[in-house]
mmCIF file of C-alpha atoms in Angstrom:
data_model
loop_
_atom_site.group_PDB
_atom_site.id
_atom_site.type_symbol
_atom_site.label_atom_id
_atom_site.label_comp_id
_atom_site.label_asym_id
_atom_site.label_seq_id
_atom_site.Cartn_x
_atom_site.Cartn_y
_atom_site.Cartn_z
ATOM 1 C CA MET A 9 94.144 84.292 104.678
ATOM 2 C CA HIS A 10 90.271 84.716 104.359
ATOM 3 C CA ILE A 11 89.184 81.384 106.061
ATOM 4 C CA PRO A 12 86.042 80.265 104.258
ATOM 5 C CA ASP A 13 83.084 78.673 105.879
ATOM 6 C CA ASN A 14 83.137 74.993 106.826
ATOM 7 C CA TYR A 15 86.894 74.837 107.226
ATOM 8 C CA LEU A 16 86.416 75.584 111.153
ATOM 9 C CA SER A 17 84.053 73.598 113.346
ATOM 10 C CA PRO A 18 81.060 75.713 114.577
ATOM 11 C CA GLN A 19 82.592 75.504 118.136
ATOM 12 C CA THR A 20 85.853 77.149 116.824
ATOM 13 C CA CYS A 21 84.010 79.982 114.944
ATOM 14 C CA ALA A 22 81.821 80.514 118.153
ATOM 15 C CA VAL A 23 84.995 80.750 120.302
ATOM 16 C CA LEU A 24 86.812 83.068 117.969
ATOM 17 C CA PHE A 25 83.822 85.339 117.310
ATOM 18 C CA THR A 26 83.390 85.623 121.219
ATOM 19 C CA ALA A 27 86.983 86.653 121.399
ATOM 20 C CA ALA A 28 86.596 89.268 118.748
ATOM 21 C CA VAL A 29 83.554 90.804 120.254
ATOM 22 C CA PRO A 30 85.312 92.663 123.281
ATOM 23 C CA VAL A 31 88.093 93.906 120.917
ATOM 24 C CA ILE A 32 85.581 95.338 118.658
ATOM 25 C CA ALA A 33 83.817 96.960 121.496
ATOM 26 C CA LEU A 34 86.812 98.428 123.098
ATOM 27 C CA SER A 35 87.905 99.761 119.639
ATOM 28 C CA LEU A 36 84.588 101.408 119.108
ATOM 29 C CA LYS A 37 84.885 103.028 122.593
ATOM 30 C CA LYS A 38 88.373 104.393 121.869
ATOM 31 C CA VAL A 39 87.666 105.452 118.466
ATOM 32 C CA LYS A 40 84.701 107.564 119.735
ATOM 33 C CA ILE A 41 87.042 109.314 121.985
ATOM 34 C CA GLN A 42 89.465 109.799 119.066
ATOM 35 C CA ILE A 43 86.758 111.288 116.950
ATOM 36 C CA ALA A 44 85.843 113.772 119.672
ATOM 37 C CA GLU A 45 89.466 115.069 119.797
ATOM 38 C CA LYS A 46 89.925 114.818 116.031
ATOM 39 C CA LYS A 47 86.865 115.112 113.673
ATOM 40 C CA GLU A 48 89.106 114.296 110.691
ATOM 41 C CA THR A 49 89.301 110.786 111.927
ATOM 42 C CA VAL A 50 85.772 109.990 110.473
ATOM 43 C CA PRO A 51 86.514 110.517 106.842
ATOM 44 C CA MET A 52 89.976 108.762 107.306
ATOM 45 C CA LEU A 53 88.247 105.913 108.990
ATOM 46 C CA GLY A 54 86.160 105.369 105.706
ATOM 47 C CA ILE A 55 89.320 105.873 103.543
ATOM 48 C CA SER A 56 91.241 103.369 105.631
ATOM 49 C CA ALA A 57 88.418 100.717 105.144
ATOM 50 C CA SER A 58 88.465 101.328 101.459
ATOM 51 C CA LEU A 59 92.073 101.179 101.183
ATOM 52 C CA SER A 60 92.276 97.779 103.024
ATOM 53 C CA PHE A 61 89.457 96.325 100.984
ATOM 54 C CA LEU A 62 91.185 97.328 97.722
ATOM 55 C CA ILE A 63 94.647 96.269 98.931
ATOM 56 C CA MET A 64 93.250 92.811 99.471
ATOM 57 C CA MET A 65 91.774 92.634 95.767
ATOM 58 C CA PHE A 66 95.459 92.603 94.434
ATOM 59 C CA ASN A 67 96.634 88.929 94.646
ATOM 60 C CA VAL A 68 100.366 88.038 94.041
ATOM 61 C CA PRO A 69 101.451 84.584 92.848
ATOM 62 C CA ILE A 70 103.246 82.360 95.252
ATOM 63 C CA PRO A 71 105.593 79.444 94.035
ATOM 64 C CA GLY A 72 103.535 76.262 93.857
ATOM 65 C CA GLY A 73 100.552 77.730 92.130
ATOM 66 C CA THR A 74 98.684 79.580 95.073
ATOM 67 C CA THR A 75 98.478 83.290 95.694
ATOM 68 C CA ALA A 76 98.418 85.695 98.712
ATOM 69 C CA HIS A 77 97.686 89.396 99.175
ATOM 70 C CA ALA A 78 98.693 92.267 101.430
ATOM 71 C CA VAL A 79 96.133 93.636 103.876
ATOM 72 C CA GLY A 80 97.195 97.046 104.907
ATOM 73 C CA ALA A 81 96.436 96.800 108.636
ATOM 74 C CA THR A 82 99.759 98.087 110.075
ATOM 75 C CA LEU A 83 99.600 100.838 107.531
ATOM 76 C CA LEU A 84 96.031 101.879 108.698
ATOM 77 C CA ALA A 85 97.265 101.576 112.351
ATOM 78 C CA ILE A 86 100.150 104.023 111.884
ATOM 79 C CA LEU A 87 97.685 106.414 109.839
ATOM 80 C CA VAL A 88 94.693 106.475 112.017
ATOM 81 C CA GLY A 89 95.633 104.394 115.064
ATOM 82 C CA PRO A 90 95.338 100.594 115.965
ATOM 83 C CA TYR A 91 91.806 100.796 117.266
ATOM 84 C CA ALA A 92 90.485 102.746 114.241
ATOM 85 C CA ALA A 93 92.527 100.309 111.956
ATOM 86 C CA CYS A 94 90.831 97.506 113.872
ATOM 87 C CA LEU A 95 87.316 98.695 112.880
ATOM 88 C CA ALA A 96 88.339 99.684 109.392
ATOM 89 C CA VAL A 97 89.764 96.282 108.570
ATOM 90 C CA THR A 98 86.619 94.725 110.406
ATOM 91 C CA MET A 99 84.467 96.831 108.026
ATOM 92 C CA ALA A 100 86.400 95.570 104.966
ATOM 93 C CA LEU A 101 86.074 92.040 106.083
ATOM 94 C CA VAL A 102 82.377 92.348 106.757
ATOM 95 C CA MET A 103 81.799 93.793 103.203
ATOM 96 C CA GLN A 104 83.918 90.970 101.534
ATOM 97 C CA ALA A 105 82.102 88.216 103.443
ATOM 98 C CA PHE A 106 78.417 89.330 102.997
ATOM 99 C CA LEU A 107 78.600 91.043 99.458
ATOM 100 C CA PHE A 108 81.468 89.226 97.794
ATOM 101 C CA GLY A 109 81.737 85.837 99.400
ATOM 102 C CA ASP A 110 85.472 86.457 100.119
ATOM 103 C CA GLY A 111 85.874 84.786 103.537
ATOM 104 C CA GLY A 112 83.081 82.832 105.580
ATOM 105 C CA ILE A 113 80.041 84.063 107.510
ATOM 106 C CA LEU A 114 80.514 81.683 110.286
ATOM 107 C CA ALA A 115 84.351 82.183 110.077
ATOM 108 C CA LEU A 116 84.044 86.022 110.226
ATOM 109 C CA GLY A 117 85.241 86.023 113.921
ATOM 110 C CA ALA A 118 88.451 84.153 113.004
ATOM 111 C CA ASN A 119 89.127 86.452 110.000
ATOM 112 C CA ILE A 120 88.523 89.535 112.268
ATOM 113 C CA ILE A 121 90.919 88.114 114.985
ATOM 114 C CA ASN A 122 93.511 87.340 112.546
ATOM 115 C CA MET A 123 93.458 90.328 110.171
ATOM 116 C CA ALA A 124 91.754 93.107 112.124
ATOM 117 C CA CYS A 125 92.951 92.479 115.592
ATOM 118 C CA ILE A 126 96.321 90.670 115.605
ATOM 119 C CA MET A 127 97.882 92.280 112.610
ATOM 120 C CA PRO A 128 97.212 95.957 113.412
ATOM 121 C CA PHE A 129 98.152 95.708 117.092
ATOM 122 C CA VAL A 130 101.099 93.581 116.618
ATOM 123 C CA GLY A 131 102.465 95.771 113.618
ATOM 124 C CA TYR A 132 101.731 99.035 115.560
ATOM 125 C CA GLY A 133 103.404 97.769 118.620
ATOM 126 C CA LEU A 134 106.603 96.995 116.801
ATOM 127 C CA TYR A 135 106.380 100.299 114.916
ATOM 128 C CA ARG A 136 106.038 102.326 118.228
ATOM 129 C CA LEU A 137 108.903 100.156 120.010
ATOM 130 C CA ALA A 138 111.186 101.122 116.961
ATOM 131 C CA GLN A 139 110.028 104.713 116.857
ATOM 132 C CA LYS A 140 111.015 105.000 120.638
ATOM 133 C CA TRP A 141 114.497 103.698 119.746
ATOM 134 C CA HIS A 142 114.740 106.351 116.966
ATOM 135 C CA HIS A 143 114.360 103.892 114.024
ATOM 136 C CA GLU A 144 110.876 104.862 112.724
ATOM 137 C CA LYS A 145 111.389 103.685 109.187
ATOM 138 C CA LEU A 146 112.802 100.458 110.225
ATOM 139 C CA GLY A 147 109.697 100.173 112.565
ATOM 140 C CA VAL A 148 107.223 100.577 109.737
ATOM 141 C CA ILE A 149 108.903 97.823 107.584
ATOM 142 C CA LEU A 150 109.198 95.370 110.633
ATOM 143 C CA GLY A 151 105.778 96.139 111.826
ATOM 144 C CA ALA A 152 104.101 95.389 108.548
ATOM 145 C CA TYR A 153 106.244 92.370 107.663
ATOM 146 C CA VAL A 154 105.746 90.692 111.306
ATOM 147 C CA GLY A 155 102.195 91.906 111.587
ATOM 148 C CA ILE A 156 100.903 89.958 108.575
ATOM 149 C CA ASN A 157 103.063 86.830 109.155
ATOM 150 C CA MET A 158 101.733 86.800 112.790
ATOM 151 C CA ALA A 159 98.384 86.777 111.471
ATOM 152 C CA ALA A 160 99.111 84.142 108.946
ATOM 153 C CA LEU A 161 100.643 82.011 111.766
ATOM 154 C CA VAL A 162 97.498 82.184 113.862
ATOM 155 C CA ALA A 163 95.416 81.416 110.910
ATOM 156 C CA SER A 164 97.338 78.369 110.131
ATOM 157 C CA ILE A 165 97.178 77.212 113.766
ATOM 158 C CA GLU A 166 93.276 77.585 113.727
ATOM 159 C CA LEU A 167 93.161 75.394 110.619
ATOM 160 C CA GLY A 168 95.706 72.935 111.673
ATOM 161 C CA LEU A 169 93.937 72.222 115.181
ATOM 162 C CA GLN A 170 90.774 71.234 113.301
ATOM 163 C CA PRO A 171 91.738 67.537 112.756
ATOM 164 C CA LEU A 172 92.440 67.449 116.602
ATOM 165 C CA VAL A 173 89.395 69.112 117.909
ATOM 166 C CA ALA A 174 86.841 68.024 115.438
ATOM 167 C CA HIS A 175 86.759 64.429 114.051
ATOM 168 C CA ASN A 176 84.573 61.410 113.939
ATOM 169 C CA ALA A 177 84.801 58.203 115.794
ATOM 170 C CA ALA A 178 87.187 56.754 113.336
ATOM 171 C CA GLY A 179 89.657 59.858 113.954
ATOM 172 C CA GLN A 180 88.689 61.275 110.622
ATOM 173 C CA PRO A 181 88.631 65.053 110.393
ATOM 174 C CA LEU A 182 85.160 66.808 109.942
ATOM 175 C CA TYR A 183 86.430 70.069 108.757
ATOM 176 C CA ALA A 184 89.729 71.267 107.685
ATOM 177 C CA PRO A 185 91.769 68.054 107.056
ATOM 178 C CA TYR A 186 95.416 69.282 107.152
ATOM 179 C CA PRO A 187 97.241 68.930 110.392
ATOM 180 C CA LEU A 188 99.469 71.560 112.044
ATOM 181 C CA HIS A 189 102.753 70.286 110.461
ATOM 182 C CA MET A 190 101.179 70.869 106.958
ATOM 183 C CA THR A 191 99.245 74.121 107.732
ATOM 184 C CA ILE A 192 101.960 76.054 109.407
ATOM 185 C CA PRO A 193 104.575 75.701 106.743
ATOM 186 C CA ALA A 194 102.116 76.000 103.923
ATOM 187 C CA MET A 195 100.735 79.469 105.256
ATOM 188 C CA LEU A 196 103.991 80.841 106.295
ATOM 189 C CA PHE A 197 105.957 80.017 103.145
ATOM 190 C CA GLY A 198 104.076 82.375 101.077
ATOM 191 C CA HIS A 199 103.716 85.158 103.620
ATOM 192 C CA LEU A 200 107.312 85.078 104.706
ATOM 193 C CA LEU A 201 108.737 84.786 101.260
ATOM 194 C CA ILE A 202 106.425 87.238 99.223
ATOM 195 C CA ALA A 203 103.230 88.613 100.941
ATOM 196 C CA GLY A 204 105.176 90.101 103.889
ATOM 197 C CA TRP A 205 107.428 91.824 101.713
ATOM 198 C CA VAL A 206 104.601 93.340 99.682
ATOM 199 C CA GLU A 207 102.845 94.329 102.880
ATOM 200 C CA ALA A 208 106.126 96.057 104.001
ATOM 201 C CA GLY A 209 106.664 97.746 100.675
ATOM 202 C CA VAL A 210 103.127 99.229 100.393
ATOM 203 C CA THR A 211 103.103 100.327 103.937
ATOM 204 C CA PHE A 212 106.461 102.030 103.608
ATOM 205 C CA ALA A 213 105.631 103.749 100.364
ATOM 206 C CA VAL A 214 102.367 105.224 101.750
ATOM 207 C CA PHE A 215 103.966 106.210 105.036
ATOM 208 C CA GLN A 216 106.674 108.186 103.314
ATOM 209 C CA PHE A 217 104.036 109.954 101.152
ATOM 210 C CA VAL A 218 101.890 110.825 104.139
ATOM 211 C CA GLN A 219 104.846 111.968 106.150
ATOM 212 C CA ARG A 220 105.799 114.363 103.334
ATOM 213 C CA VAL A 221 102.358 115.665 102.411
ATOM 214 C CA ALA A 222 100.752 115.882 105.791
ATOM 215 C CA PRO A 223 102.820 114.523 108.713
ATOM 216 C CA THR A 224 100.391 115.759 111.348
ATOM 217 C CA GLU A 225 97.939 113.130 109.975
ATOM 218 C CA LEU A 226 100.080 110.246 111.190
ATOM 219 C CA TYR A 227 98.621 108.927 114.346
ATOM 220 C CA THR A 228 100.216 109.556 117.624
ATOM 221 C CA PRO A 229 98.711 108.683 121.184
ATOM 222 C CA LYS A 230 98.833 112.372 122.061
ATOM 223 C CA GLN A 231 96.980 114.035 119.055
ATOM 224 C CA LEU A 232 98.750 116.809 117.265
ATOM 225 C CA THR A 233 96.802 119.914 116.094
ATOM 226 C CA PRO A 234 96.048 119.252 112.601
ATOM 227 C CA ASP A 235 96.944 121.434 109.507
ATOM 228 C CA LEU A 236 93.561 121.455 108.021
ATOM 229 C CA GLN A 237 94.625 122.567 104.624
ATOM 230 C CA LYS A 238 97.058 119.538 104.493
ATOM 231 C CA SER A 239 94.466 117.356 105.943
ATOM 232 C CA HIS A 240 92.035 118.279 103.141
ATOM 233 C CA GLN A 241 94.721 117.984 100.586
ATOM 234 C CA LEU A 242 95.628 114.447 101.870
ATOM 235 C CA ARG A 243 91.979 113.330 101.603
ATOM 236 C CA HIS A 244 91.838 114.540 98.071
ATOM 237 C CA TYR A 245 95.078 112.512 97.261
ATOM 238 C CA CYS A 246 93.612 109.448 98.960
ATOM 239 C CA TYR A 247 90.221 109.597 97.009
ATOM 240 C CA GLY A 248 92.203 109.919 93.746
ATOM 241 C CA CYS A 249 94.404 106.938 94.917
ATOM 242 C CA LEU A 250 91.524 104.748 95.751
ATOM 243 C CA GLY A 251 89.793 105.451 92.504
ATOM 244 C CA LEU A 252 92.977 104.657 90.657
ATOM 245 C CA LEU A 253 93.193 101.447 92.762
ATOM 246 C CA ALA A 254 89.506 100.427 91.830
ATOM 247 C CA ILE A 255 90.213 100.904 88.028
ATOM 248 C CA LEU A 256 93.322 98.879 88.328
ATOM 249 C CA SER A 257 91.802 96.031 90.753
ATOM 250 C CA PRO A 258 91.677 93.558 87.710
ATOM 251 C CA LEU A 259 95.293 93.372 87.898
ATOM 252 C CA GLY A 260 94.680 91.152 90.812
ATOM 253 C CA LEU A 261 93.184 88.651 88.379
ATOM 254 C CA LEU A 262 96.611 88.145 86.813
ATOM 255 C CA ALA A 263 97.797 85.889 89.615
ATOM 256 C CA HIS A 264 96.405 82.537 88.851
ATOM 257 C CA GLY A 265 95.469 80.032 91.609
ATOM 258 C CA THR A 266 93.524 80.274 94.924
ATOM 259 C CA ALA A 267 95.250 81.223 98.158
ATOM 260 C CA TRP A 268 96.305 78.240 100.339
ATOM 261 C CA GLY A 269 93.475 77.006 102.616
ATOM 262 C CA GLU A 270 90.738 79.292 100.682
ATOM 263 C CA TRP A 271 89.695 76.513 98.053
ATOM 264 C CA ASP A 272 86.064 76.045 97.295
ATOM 265 C CA ALA A 273 84.723 72.408 97.932
ATOM 266 C CA ALA A 274 85.481 71.307 94.255
ATOM 267 C CA GLN A 275 89.143 72.696 94.579
ATOM 268 C CA LEU A 276 89.694 71.135 97.976
ATOM 269 C CA LEU A 277 88.509 67.756 96.828
ATOM 270 C CA ALA A 278 90.876 67.744 93.903
ATOM 271 C CA GLN A 279 93.698 68.743 96.286
ATOM 272 C CA LEU A 280 92.844 65.834 98.651
ATOM 273 C CA LYS A 281 92.828 63.225 95.668
ATOM 274 C CA ARG A 282 95.987 64.486 94.215
ATOM 275 C CA ALA A 283 97.679 64.156 97.640
ATOM 276 C CA HIS A 284 96.205 60.792 98.270
ATOM 277 C CA LEU A 285 94.614 62.096 101.589
ATOM 278 C CA GLY A 286 90.936 61.211 100.630
ATOM 279 C CA GLN A 287 88.413 60.523 98.030
ATOM 280 C CA LYS A 288 85.592 62.698 99.484
ATOM 281 C CA LEU A 289 85.176 65.816 101.513
ATOM 282 C CA PRO A 290 85.261 65.722 105.297
ATOM 283 C CA THR A 291 81.545 65.355 106.450
ATOM 284 C CA GLY A 292 81.292 68.771 108.142
ATOM 285 C CA MET A 293 82.589 70.578 105.170
ATOM 286 C CA ALA A 294 80.214 68.773 102.825
ATOM 287 C CA HIS A 295 77.176 69.409 104.872
ATOM 288 C CA GLY A 296 78.082 72.887 106.209
ATOM 289 C CA LEU A 297 76.924 76.448 105.580
ATOM 290 C CA HIS A 298 76.894 77.262 101.766
ATOM 291 C CA PHE A 299 76.158 81.167 101.601
ATOM 292 C CA ASN A 300 75.584 82.508 98.203
ATOM 293 C CA ALA A 301 76.958 86.181 98.198
ATOM 294 C CA LEU A 302 75.326 88.588 95.881
ATOM 295 C CA PHE A 303 78.618 89.223 93.872
ATOM 296 C CA SER A 304 80.332 86.139 94.712
ATOM 297 C CA ASP A 305 84.216 86.305 93.750
ATOM 298 C CA TYR A 306 83.685 89.992 92.868
ATOM 299 C CA ALA A 307 81.796 88.860 89.777
ATOM 300 C CA ILE A 308 78.635 90.301 88.182
ATOM 301 C CA HIS A 309 76.438 88.182 86.137
ATOM 302 C CA GLY A 310 76.585 88.929 82.382
ATOM 303 C CA LEU A 311 79.586 91.184 82.651
ATOM 304 C CA PRO A 312 83.242 90.317 81.982
ATOM 305 C CA VAL A 313 85.154 89.433 85.145
ATOM 306 C CA SER A 314 87.274 92.377 84.926
ATOM 307 C CA ILE A 315 84.413 94.882 84.921
ATOM 308 C CA GLY A 316 82.815 92.967 87.691
ATOM 309 C CA TYR A 317 86.109 93.601 89.734
ATOM 310 C CA ILE A 318 85.950 97.300 89.106
ATOM 311 C CA LEU A 319 82.339 97.637 89.887
ATOM 312 C CA SER A 320 82.831 95.635 92.971
ATOM 313 C CA ALA A 321 85.732 97.898 94.191
ATOM 314 C CA LEU A 322 83.520 100.957 93.363
ATOM 315 C CA THR A 323 80.606 99.518 95.375
ATOM 316 C CA ALA A 324 82.888 99.061 98.416
ATOM 317 C CA LEU A 325 84.285 102.735 98.024
ATOM 318 C CA LEU A 326 80.604 103.981 97.892
ATOM 319 C CA ILE A 327 79.554 102.111 101.032
ATOM 320 C CA CYS A 328 82.447 103.364 102.946
ATOM 321 C CA TYR A 329 82.054 106.962 101.763
ATOM 322 C CA LEU A 330 78.176 106.900 102.572
ATOM 323 C CA LEU A 331 78.921 105.315 105.984
ATOM 324 C CA GLY A 332 81.165 108.157 106.854
ATOM 325 C CA LYS A 333 78.771 110.647 105.815
ATOM 326 C CA LEU A 334 76.264 109.199 108.019
ATOM 327 C CA VAL A 335 78.504 109.244 110.942
ATOM 328 C CA ILE A 336 79.421 112.883 110.369
ATOM 329 C CA SER A 337 75.640 113.763 109.890
ATOM 330 C CA HIS A 338 74.848 112.094 113.232
ATOM 331 C CA ASP A 339 77.536 113.893 115.027
ATOM 332 C CA THR A 340 76.406 117.117 113.501
ATOM 333 C CA ASN A 341 72.828 116.583 114.392
ATOM 334 C CA ARG A 342 73.891 115.599 117.984
ATOM 335 C CA ALA A 343 75.908 118.871 118.252
#
């Protein structure tokens, strides 16, 4: 679901980035209030960003030779609230784009809208609705499943509109070449069939664990008085879980194939030739932005791919941990 650069026209990227800015700004404002009411939000925000980052490293195979992955956005919304989840997933997406080349730089606004805005707010909204009807567990599963599929639907529409909004005088696409009647089924097939259930399963399992270990850590609009001992215990469990996920991250390499719509230039060209849709890349894609990330595809030059995966995961954990420490230190100095 990470849209790469050059799949969307610059105009589309600009519109979606502009749409993402007020959501991020509102989330920052809401989370600032949340932190003032509950200081434990700060370390949980870093844990949430790390968890989302790691979850997205575990690809699952999709029939037809592609892959997909969970995101964890609804899970984070249930744990720390939808606004904090929005910031946490955004943080993960920024790291992925700039450090690891996973998702485009120009397309960052689109990816934020899809995975950091639509997914947590839709998922959390369904969860809260089911909770009011006294079906909380059903709401966890339904929110996670619908949230990721809604994000996939919007991503497919963004891609499928490109031949309509960005083409040359001859009507040939300049960017993503697949129309809506191809992008929507292709994206939703894998998410409705597999990725949505993986998202729902992970969300439900973590929800059950937190509810048993530290139920006051589950987010509610009216913050409950936390049990500090259980909060501390939960964070220790989370750090251990994140470390284990980082070590196990190479398992994501077992799923062969690239996610639909995330092909690099060579892979896309091969797809177009195989489907007899063209013998060369659309002009805008061929001459667009080509950003070389420091650890592209989570690889480190000279090291086995699996080791690069683990070190990339640990790097993300360290960045999130240090950012959390900086926020805590800043608040302490202000106080």
